[in-house]
Coordinates of C-alpha atoms and ligand atoms in Angstrom, one line a residue:
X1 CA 89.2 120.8 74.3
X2 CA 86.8 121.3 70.8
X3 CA 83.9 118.6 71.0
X4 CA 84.2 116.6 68.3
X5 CA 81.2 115.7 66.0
X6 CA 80.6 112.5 63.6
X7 CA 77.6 113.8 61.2
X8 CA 76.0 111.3 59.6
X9 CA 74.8 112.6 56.6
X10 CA 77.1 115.7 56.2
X11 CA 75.8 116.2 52.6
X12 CA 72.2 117.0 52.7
X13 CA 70.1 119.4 54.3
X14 CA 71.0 119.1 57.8
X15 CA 74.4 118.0 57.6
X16 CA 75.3 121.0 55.3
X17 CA 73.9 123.1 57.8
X18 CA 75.5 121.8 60.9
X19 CA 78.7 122.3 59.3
X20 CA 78.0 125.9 59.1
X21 CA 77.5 126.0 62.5
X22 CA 80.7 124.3 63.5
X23 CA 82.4 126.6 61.3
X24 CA 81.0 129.6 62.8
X25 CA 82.2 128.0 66.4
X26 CA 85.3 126.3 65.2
X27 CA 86.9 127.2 68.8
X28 CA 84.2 124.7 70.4
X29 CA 83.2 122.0 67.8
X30 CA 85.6 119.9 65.1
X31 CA 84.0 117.8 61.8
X32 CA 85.4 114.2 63.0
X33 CA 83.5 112.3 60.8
X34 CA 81.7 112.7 58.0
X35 CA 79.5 110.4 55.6
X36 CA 77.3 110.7 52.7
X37 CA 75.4 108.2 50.6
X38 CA 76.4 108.6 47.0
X39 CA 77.4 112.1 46.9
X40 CA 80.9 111.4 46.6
X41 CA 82.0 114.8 45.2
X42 CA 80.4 117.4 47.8
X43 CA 81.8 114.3 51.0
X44 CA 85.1 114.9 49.1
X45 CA 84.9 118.7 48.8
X46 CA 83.7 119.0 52.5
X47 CA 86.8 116.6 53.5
X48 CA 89.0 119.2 51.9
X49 CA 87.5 121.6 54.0
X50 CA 87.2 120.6 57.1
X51 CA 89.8 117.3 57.5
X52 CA 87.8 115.1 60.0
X53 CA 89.6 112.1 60.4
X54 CA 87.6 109.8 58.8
X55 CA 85.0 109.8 56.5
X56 CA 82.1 107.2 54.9
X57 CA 80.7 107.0 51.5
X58 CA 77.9 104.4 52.2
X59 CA 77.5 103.7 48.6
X60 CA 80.4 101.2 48.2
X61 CA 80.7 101.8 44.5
X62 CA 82.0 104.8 44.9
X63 CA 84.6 104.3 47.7
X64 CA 87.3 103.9 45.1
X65 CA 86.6 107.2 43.4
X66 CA 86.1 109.2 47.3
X67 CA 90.1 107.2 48.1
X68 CA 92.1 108.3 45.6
X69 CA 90.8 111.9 45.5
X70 CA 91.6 111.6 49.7
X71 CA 95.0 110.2 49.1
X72 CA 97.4 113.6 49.9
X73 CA 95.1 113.7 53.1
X74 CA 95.5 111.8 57.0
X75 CA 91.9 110.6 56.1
X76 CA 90.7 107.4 56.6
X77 CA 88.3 106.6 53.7
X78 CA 85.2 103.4 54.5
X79 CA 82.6 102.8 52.2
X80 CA 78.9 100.5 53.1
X81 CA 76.6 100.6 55.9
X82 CA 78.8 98.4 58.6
X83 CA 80.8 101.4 58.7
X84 CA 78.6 103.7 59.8
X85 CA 78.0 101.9 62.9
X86 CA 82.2 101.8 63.4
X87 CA 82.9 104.9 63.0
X88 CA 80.1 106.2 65.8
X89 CA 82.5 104.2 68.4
X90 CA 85.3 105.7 67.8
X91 CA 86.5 106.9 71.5
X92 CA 86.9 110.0 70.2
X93 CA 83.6 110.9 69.1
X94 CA 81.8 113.2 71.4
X95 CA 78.5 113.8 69.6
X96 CA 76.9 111.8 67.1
X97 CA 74.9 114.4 64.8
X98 CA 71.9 111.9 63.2
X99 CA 71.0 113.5 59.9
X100 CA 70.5 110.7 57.5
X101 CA 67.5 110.2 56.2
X102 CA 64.8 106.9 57.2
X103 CA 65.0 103.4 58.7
X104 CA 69.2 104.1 57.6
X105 CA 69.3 105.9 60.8
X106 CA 68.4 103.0 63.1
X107 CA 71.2 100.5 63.4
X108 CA 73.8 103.5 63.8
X109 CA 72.2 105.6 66.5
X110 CA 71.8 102.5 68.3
X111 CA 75.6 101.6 67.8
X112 CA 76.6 105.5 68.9
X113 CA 74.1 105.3 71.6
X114 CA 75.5 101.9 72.8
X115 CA 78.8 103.3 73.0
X116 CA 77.5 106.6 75.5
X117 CA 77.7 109.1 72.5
X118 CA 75.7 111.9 73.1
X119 CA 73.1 112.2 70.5
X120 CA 72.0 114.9 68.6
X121 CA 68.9 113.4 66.8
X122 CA 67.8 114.6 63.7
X123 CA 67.1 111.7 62.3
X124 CA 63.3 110.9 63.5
X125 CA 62.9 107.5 61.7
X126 CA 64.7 105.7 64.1
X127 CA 62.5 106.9 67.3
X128 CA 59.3 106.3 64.8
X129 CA 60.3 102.6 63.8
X130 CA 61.8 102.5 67.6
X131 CA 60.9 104.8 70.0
X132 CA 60.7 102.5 73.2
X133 CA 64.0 100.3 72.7
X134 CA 66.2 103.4 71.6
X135 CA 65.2 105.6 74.6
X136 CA 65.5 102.1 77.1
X137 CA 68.8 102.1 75.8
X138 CA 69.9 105.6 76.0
X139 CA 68.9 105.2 79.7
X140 CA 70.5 102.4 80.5
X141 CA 73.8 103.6 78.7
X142 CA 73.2 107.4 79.9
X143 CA 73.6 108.7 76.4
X144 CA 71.4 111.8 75.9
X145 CA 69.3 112.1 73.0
X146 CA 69.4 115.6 72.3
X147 CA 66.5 117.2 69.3
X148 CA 67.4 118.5 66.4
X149 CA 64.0 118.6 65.0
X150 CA 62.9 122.1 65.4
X151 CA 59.6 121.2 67.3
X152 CA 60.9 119.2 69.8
X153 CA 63.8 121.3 70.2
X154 CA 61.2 124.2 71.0
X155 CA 59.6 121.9 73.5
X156 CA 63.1 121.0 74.7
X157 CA 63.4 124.3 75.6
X158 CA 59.9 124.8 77.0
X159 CA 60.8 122.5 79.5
X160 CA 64.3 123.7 80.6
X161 CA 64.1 124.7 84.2
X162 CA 60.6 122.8 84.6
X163 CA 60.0 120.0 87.1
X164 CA 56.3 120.1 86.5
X165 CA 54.4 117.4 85.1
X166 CA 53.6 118.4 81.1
X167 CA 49.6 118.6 80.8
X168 CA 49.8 118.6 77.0
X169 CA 51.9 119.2 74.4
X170 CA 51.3 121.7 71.8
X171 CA 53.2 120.2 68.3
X172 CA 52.6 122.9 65.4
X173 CA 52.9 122.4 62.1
X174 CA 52.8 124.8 59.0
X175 CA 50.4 122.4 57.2
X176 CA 52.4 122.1 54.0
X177 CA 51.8 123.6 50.5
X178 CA 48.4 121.9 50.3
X179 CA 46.9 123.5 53.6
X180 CA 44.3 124.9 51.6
X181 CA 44.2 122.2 48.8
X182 CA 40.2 120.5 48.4
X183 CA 40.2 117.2 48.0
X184 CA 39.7 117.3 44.4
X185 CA 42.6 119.6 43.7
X186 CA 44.7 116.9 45.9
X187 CA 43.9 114.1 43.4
X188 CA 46.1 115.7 40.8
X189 CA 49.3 117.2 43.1
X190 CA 52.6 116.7 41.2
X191 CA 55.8 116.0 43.1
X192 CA 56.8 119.5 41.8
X193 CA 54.3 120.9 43.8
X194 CA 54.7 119.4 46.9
X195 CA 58.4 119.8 47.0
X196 CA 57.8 123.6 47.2
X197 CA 57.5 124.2 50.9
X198 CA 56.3 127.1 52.0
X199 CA 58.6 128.0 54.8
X200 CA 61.5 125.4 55.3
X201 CA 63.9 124.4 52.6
X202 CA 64.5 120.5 53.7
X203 CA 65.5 117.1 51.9
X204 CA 63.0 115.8 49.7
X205 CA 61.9 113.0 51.4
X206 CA 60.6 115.2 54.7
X207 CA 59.4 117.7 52.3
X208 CA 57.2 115.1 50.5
X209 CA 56.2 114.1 54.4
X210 CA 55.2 117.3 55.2
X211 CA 52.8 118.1 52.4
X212 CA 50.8 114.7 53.5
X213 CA 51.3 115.6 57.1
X214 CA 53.1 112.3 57.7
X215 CA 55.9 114.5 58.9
X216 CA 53.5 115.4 61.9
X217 CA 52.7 112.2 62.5
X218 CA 55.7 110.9 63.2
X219 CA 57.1 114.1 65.4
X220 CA 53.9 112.7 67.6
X221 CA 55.9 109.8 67.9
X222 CA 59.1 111.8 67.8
X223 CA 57.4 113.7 71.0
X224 CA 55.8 110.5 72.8
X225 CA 59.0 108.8 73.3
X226 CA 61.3 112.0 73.8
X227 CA 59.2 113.3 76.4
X228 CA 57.5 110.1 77.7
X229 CA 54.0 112.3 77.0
X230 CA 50.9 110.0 75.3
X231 CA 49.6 110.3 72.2
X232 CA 46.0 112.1 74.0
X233 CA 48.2 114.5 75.1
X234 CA 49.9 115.8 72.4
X235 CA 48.0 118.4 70.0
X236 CA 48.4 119.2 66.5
X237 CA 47.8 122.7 65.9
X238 CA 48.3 123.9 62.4
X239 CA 50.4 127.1 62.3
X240 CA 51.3 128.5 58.7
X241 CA 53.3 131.0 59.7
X242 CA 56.5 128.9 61.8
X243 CA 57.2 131.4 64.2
X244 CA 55.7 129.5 67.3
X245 CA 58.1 126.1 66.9
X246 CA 55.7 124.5 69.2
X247 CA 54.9 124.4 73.1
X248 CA 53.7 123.1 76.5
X249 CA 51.2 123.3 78.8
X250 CA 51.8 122.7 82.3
X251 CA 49.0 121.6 85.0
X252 CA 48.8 125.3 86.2
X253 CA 47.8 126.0 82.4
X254 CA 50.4 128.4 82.1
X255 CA 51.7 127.8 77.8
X256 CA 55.6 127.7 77.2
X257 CA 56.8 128.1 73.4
X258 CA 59.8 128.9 71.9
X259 CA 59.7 131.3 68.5
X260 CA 62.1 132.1 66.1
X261 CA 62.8 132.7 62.6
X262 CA 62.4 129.4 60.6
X263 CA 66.2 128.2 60.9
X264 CA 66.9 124.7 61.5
X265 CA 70.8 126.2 62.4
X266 CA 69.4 127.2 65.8
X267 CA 68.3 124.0 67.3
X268 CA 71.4 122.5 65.6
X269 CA 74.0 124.7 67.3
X270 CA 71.4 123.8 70.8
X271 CA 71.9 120.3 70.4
X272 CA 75.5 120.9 70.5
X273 CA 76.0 123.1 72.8
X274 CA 73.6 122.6 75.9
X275 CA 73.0 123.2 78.6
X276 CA 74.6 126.9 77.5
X277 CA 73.2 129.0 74.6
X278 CA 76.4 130.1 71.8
X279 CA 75.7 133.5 70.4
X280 CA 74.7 133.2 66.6
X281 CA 74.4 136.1 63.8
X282 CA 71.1 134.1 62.5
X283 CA 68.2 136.6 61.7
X284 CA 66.2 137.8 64.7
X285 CA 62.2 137.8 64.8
X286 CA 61.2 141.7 64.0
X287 CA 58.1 141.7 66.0
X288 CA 56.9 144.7 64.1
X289 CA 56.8 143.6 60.6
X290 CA 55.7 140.2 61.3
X291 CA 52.6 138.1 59.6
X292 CA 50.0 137.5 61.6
X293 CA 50.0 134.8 63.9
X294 CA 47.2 132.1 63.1
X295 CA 46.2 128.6 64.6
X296 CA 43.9 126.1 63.3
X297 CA 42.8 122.3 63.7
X298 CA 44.4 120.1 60.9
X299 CA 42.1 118.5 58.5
X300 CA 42.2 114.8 59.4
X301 CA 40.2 113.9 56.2
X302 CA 42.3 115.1 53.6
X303 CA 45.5 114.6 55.1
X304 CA 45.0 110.7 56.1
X305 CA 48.7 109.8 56.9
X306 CA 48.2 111.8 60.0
X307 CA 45.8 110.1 61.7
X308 CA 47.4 106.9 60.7
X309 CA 50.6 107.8 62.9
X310 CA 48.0 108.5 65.6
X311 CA 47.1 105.0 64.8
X312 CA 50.5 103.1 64.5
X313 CA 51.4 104.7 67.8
X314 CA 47.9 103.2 69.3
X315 CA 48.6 99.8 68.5
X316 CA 52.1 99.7 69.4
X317 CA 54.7 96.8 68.6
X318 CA 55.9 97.1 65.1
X319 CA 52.8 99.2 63.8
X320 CA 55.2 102.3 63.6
X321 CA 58.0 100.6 62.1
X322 CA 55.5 99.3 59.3
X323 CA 53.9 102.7 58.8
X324 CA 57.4 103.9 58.1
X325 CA 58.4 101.6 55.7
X326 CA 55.5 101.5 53.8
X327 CA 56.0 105.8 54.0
X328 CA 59.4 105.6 53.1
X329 CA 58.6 103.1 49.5
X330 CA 55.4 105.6 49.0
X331 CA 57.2 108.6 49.4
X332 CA 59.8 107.5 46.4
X333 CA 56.9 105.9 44.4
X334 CA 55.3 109.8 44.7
X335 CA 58.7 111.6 43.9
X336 CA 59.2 108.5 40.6
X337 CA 55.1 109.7 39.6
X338 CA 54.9 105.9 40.1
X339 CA 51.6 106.6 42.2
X340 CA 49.5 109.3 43.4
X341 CA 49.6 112.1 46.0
X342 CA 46.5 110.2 47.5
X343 CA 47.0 106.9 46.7
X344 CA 49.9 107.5 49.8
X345 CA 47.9 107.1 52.6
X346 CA 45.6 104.3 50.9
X347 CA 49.1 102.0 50.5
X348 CA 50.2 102.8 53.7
X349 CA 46.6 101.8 55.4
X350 CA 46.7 98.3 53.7
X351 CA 50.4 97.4 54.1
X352 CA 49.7 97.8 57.9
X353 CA 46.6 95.4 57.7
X354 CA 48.6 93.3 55.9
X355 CA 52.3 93.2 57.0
X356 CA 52.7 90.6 60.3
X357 CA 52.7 92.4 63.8
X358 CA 55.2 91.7 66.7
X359 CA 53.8 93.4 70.4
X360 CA 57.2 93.3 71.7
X361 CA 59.8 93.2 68.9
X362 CA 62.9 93.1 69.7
X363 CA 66.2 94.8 67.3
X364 CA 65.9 92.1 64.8
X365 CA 62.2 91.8 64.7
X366 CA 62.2 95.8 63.3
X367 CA 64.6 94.9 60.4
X368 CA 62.1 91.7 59.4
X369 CA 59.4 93.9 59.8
X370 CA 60.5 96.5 57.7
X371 CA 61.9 94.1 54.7
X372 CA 58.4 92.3 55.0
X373 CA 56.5 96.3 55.1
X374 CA 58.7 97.2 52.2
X375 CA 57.7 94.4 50.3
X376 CA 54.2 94.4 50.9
X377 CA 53.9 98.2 50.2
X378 CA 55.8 97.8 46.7
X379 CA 53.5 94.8 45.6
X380 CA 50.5 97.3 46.4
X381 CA 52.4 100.1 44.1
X382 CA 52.8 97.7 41.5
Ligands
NDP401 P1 68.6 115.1 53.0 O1 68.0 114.2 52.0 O2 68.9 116.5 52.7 O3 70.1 114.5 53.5 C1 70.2 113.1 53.9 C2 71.6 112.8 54.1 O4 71.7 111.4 54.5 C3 72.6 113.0 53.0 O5 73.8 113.2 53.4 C4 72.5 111.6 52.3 O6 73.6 111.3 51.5 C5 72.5 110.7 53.5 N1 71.8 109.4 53.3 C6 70.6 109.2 52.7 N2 70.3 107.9 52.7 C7 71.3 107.3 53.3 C8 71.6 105.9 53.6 N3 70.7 104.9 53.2 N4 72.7 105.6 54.2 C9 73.6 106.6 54.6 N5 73.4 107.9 54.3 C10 72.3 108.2 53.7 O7 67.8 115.0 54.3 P2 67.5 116.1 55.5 O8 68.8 116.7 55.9 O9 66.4 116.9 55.1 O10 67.0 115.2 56.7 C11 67.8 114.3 57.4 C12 67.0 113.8 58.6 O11 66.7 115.0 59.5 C13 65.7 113.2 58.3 O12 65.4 112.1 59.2 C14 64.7 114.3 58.5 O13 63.4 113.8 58.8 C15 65.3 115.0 59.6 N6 64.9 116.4 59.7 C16 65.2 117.3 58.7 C17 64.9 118.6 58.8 C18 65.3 119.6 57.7 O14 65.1 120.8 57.9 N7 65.9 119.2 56.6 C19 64.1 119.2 59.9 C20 63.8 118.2 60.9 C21 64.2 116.9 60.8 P3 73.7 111.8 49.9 O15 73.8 113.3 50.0 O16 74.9 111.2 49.4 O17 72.4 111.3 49.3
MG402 MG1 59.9 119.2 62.4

């Protein structure tokens, strides 16, 4: 029997690559579902393709146009956000593949993970805004949350076979295009600029995260509530090089990492396929020609967003939901040249003094929160 896979977010970065991987094991995996927000010609041509049963155009205006160019096909067509969350209960949905992008991600994974999916989490919003009532839930349903991003994936697999307690976590991170920026040269980044990562091609919303290091903030958060590790013991190490996807320590101090080529397919294709390991025709490490391997502290100065993560997740409650919020209105504001590269982190510090906290919010209290963030955060833009 093929597993079969809803993607959410089929069309971007992620998605497009998952695809490829189902492809390249289409005796194992199936395209069940597949959605995209507005780009209604690549959903249709990947339809075509691969005929999942159903597919979701989230931008309703355009559910008309993705219908009719459908029609000759056995595919069932839903446009808006509701139907995200309906087509994740499908009974026959084995794995729900989150690659969407932000707080979008929330109310579906919790839908898929309601309804026992197995999760294969790309999607690291929802875990930021939610960490502690997305992996109570998970439990209590015994849905597995399974990482996509490459990170945890590599501490995924530091831990296979381990039944020791982690000491510390080691998260790397390349440190962006800016690594060596002062903090002069940062005043006058362009978007341009920071969308040119240096070693991963990814959606322009992460990519934007990564050059402030926001990115690593929130795979600390990403990592606390995957791995039920604190935030003292998880270490950013800046890496440049994104051969060592990161690793842990055990209380023996023996150091577990995975390495690789940069290739977000492999920790795709894991996600899906563990607890075995499917042969891939990705390119190998070549030990003999590679860069040097380097390791360095990150400079919590210049790249502020960081240290507020570590500061959401010390406070709790809603701090990380309002951190992402404000991040995700920033983020576009940057991208639109509607405010600064470093004006980010000042926004993002004053919507969370300013935006209401809840201790214990409960499903509801996160969408509040992030609608009051949001609006906070644009009335500091403009
Ligand atoms: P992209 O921007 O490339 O793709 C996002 C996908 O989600 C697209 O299919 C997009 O549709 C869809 N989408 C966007 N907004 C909405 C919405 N409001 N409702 C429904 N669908 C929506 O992002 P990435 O693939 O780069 O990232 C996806 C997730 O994976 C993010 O959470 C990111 O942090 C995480 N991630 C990504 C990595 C990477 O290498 N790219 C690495 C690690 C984690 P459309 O195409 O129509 O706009
Ligand atoms: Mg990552």
């Amino acid at each position: 029997m093929k597993k079969k896979i809803a993607i959410l977010g089929s069309t971007g970065s992620i998605g497009t690559q998952a695809l490829e991987v189902i492809e390249e094991h289409s005796d194992l995996y199936e395209a069940y579902v597949l959605t995209a927000n507005s780009q209604a010609d690549l959903l249709i041509q990947q339809a075509r393709r691969f005929q999942p049963a159903q597919v979701v155009i989230a931008d309703e205006s355009r559910y008309d146009y993705v219908s009719e160019a459908l029609a000759d096909l056995p595919i069932q067509v839903y446009a808006g956000a509701d139907a995200l969350c309906q087509v994740v209960q499908n009974d026959e949905v084995d794995i729900v593949l989150t690659a969407l992008v932000g707080f979008a991600g929330l109310r579906p994974t919790v839908a898929a993970i309601k309804n026992r999916k197995q999760i294969a989490l790309a999607n690291k919003e929802t875990l930021v805004v939610a960490g502690e009532l997305v992996t109570q839930l998970a439990m209590e349903n015994h849905a597995a949350i399974l990482p996509v991003d490459s990170e945890h994936s590599a501490i995924f697999q530091s831990l296979m076979g381990e039944q020791s307690e982690i000491e510390k976590i080691i998260l790397t991170a390349s440190g962006g295009p800016f690594r060596k920026f002062s903090m002069e040269q940062l005043q006058t980044v362009t978007p341009g600029q920071a969308l040119k990562h240096p070693n991963w091609d990814m959606g322009a919303k992460i990519t934007i995260d990564s050059a402030s290091m926001m990115n690593k903030g929130f795979e600390v958060i990403e990592a606390k509530w995957l791995f039920g590790v604190e935030a003292d013991r998880i270490q950013v190490v800046v890496h440049p090089q994104s051969v060592v996807h990161s690793a842990v320590q055990f209380r023996d101090g023996a150091v577990k990492a995975q390495l690789g080529v940069p290739d977000m397919r492999v920790p795709i294709q894991l996600a899906f396929s563990y607890p075995i390991r499917l042969a891939s025709t990705f390119d190998r490490l070549d030990w003999y020609h590679m860069a040097d391997l380097t390791f360095e502290a990150p400079d919590l100065g210049k790249f502020r967003c960081l240290g507020l993560a570590f500061e959401a997740l010390r406070q709790g409650g809603t701090m990380p939901c309002v951190v992402n919020a404000a991040n995700e209105v920033v983020n576009l504001a940057f991208r639109q040249e509607r405010c600064s590269f470093l004006q980010m982190s000042d926004i993002i510090e004053s919507t969370m003094q300013r935006t209401t906290f809840v201790a214990q919010p409960t499903l509801d209290d996160y969408f509040a929160i992030d609608a009051e963030a949001r609006r906070v955060a644009d009335e500091l833009i403009a």
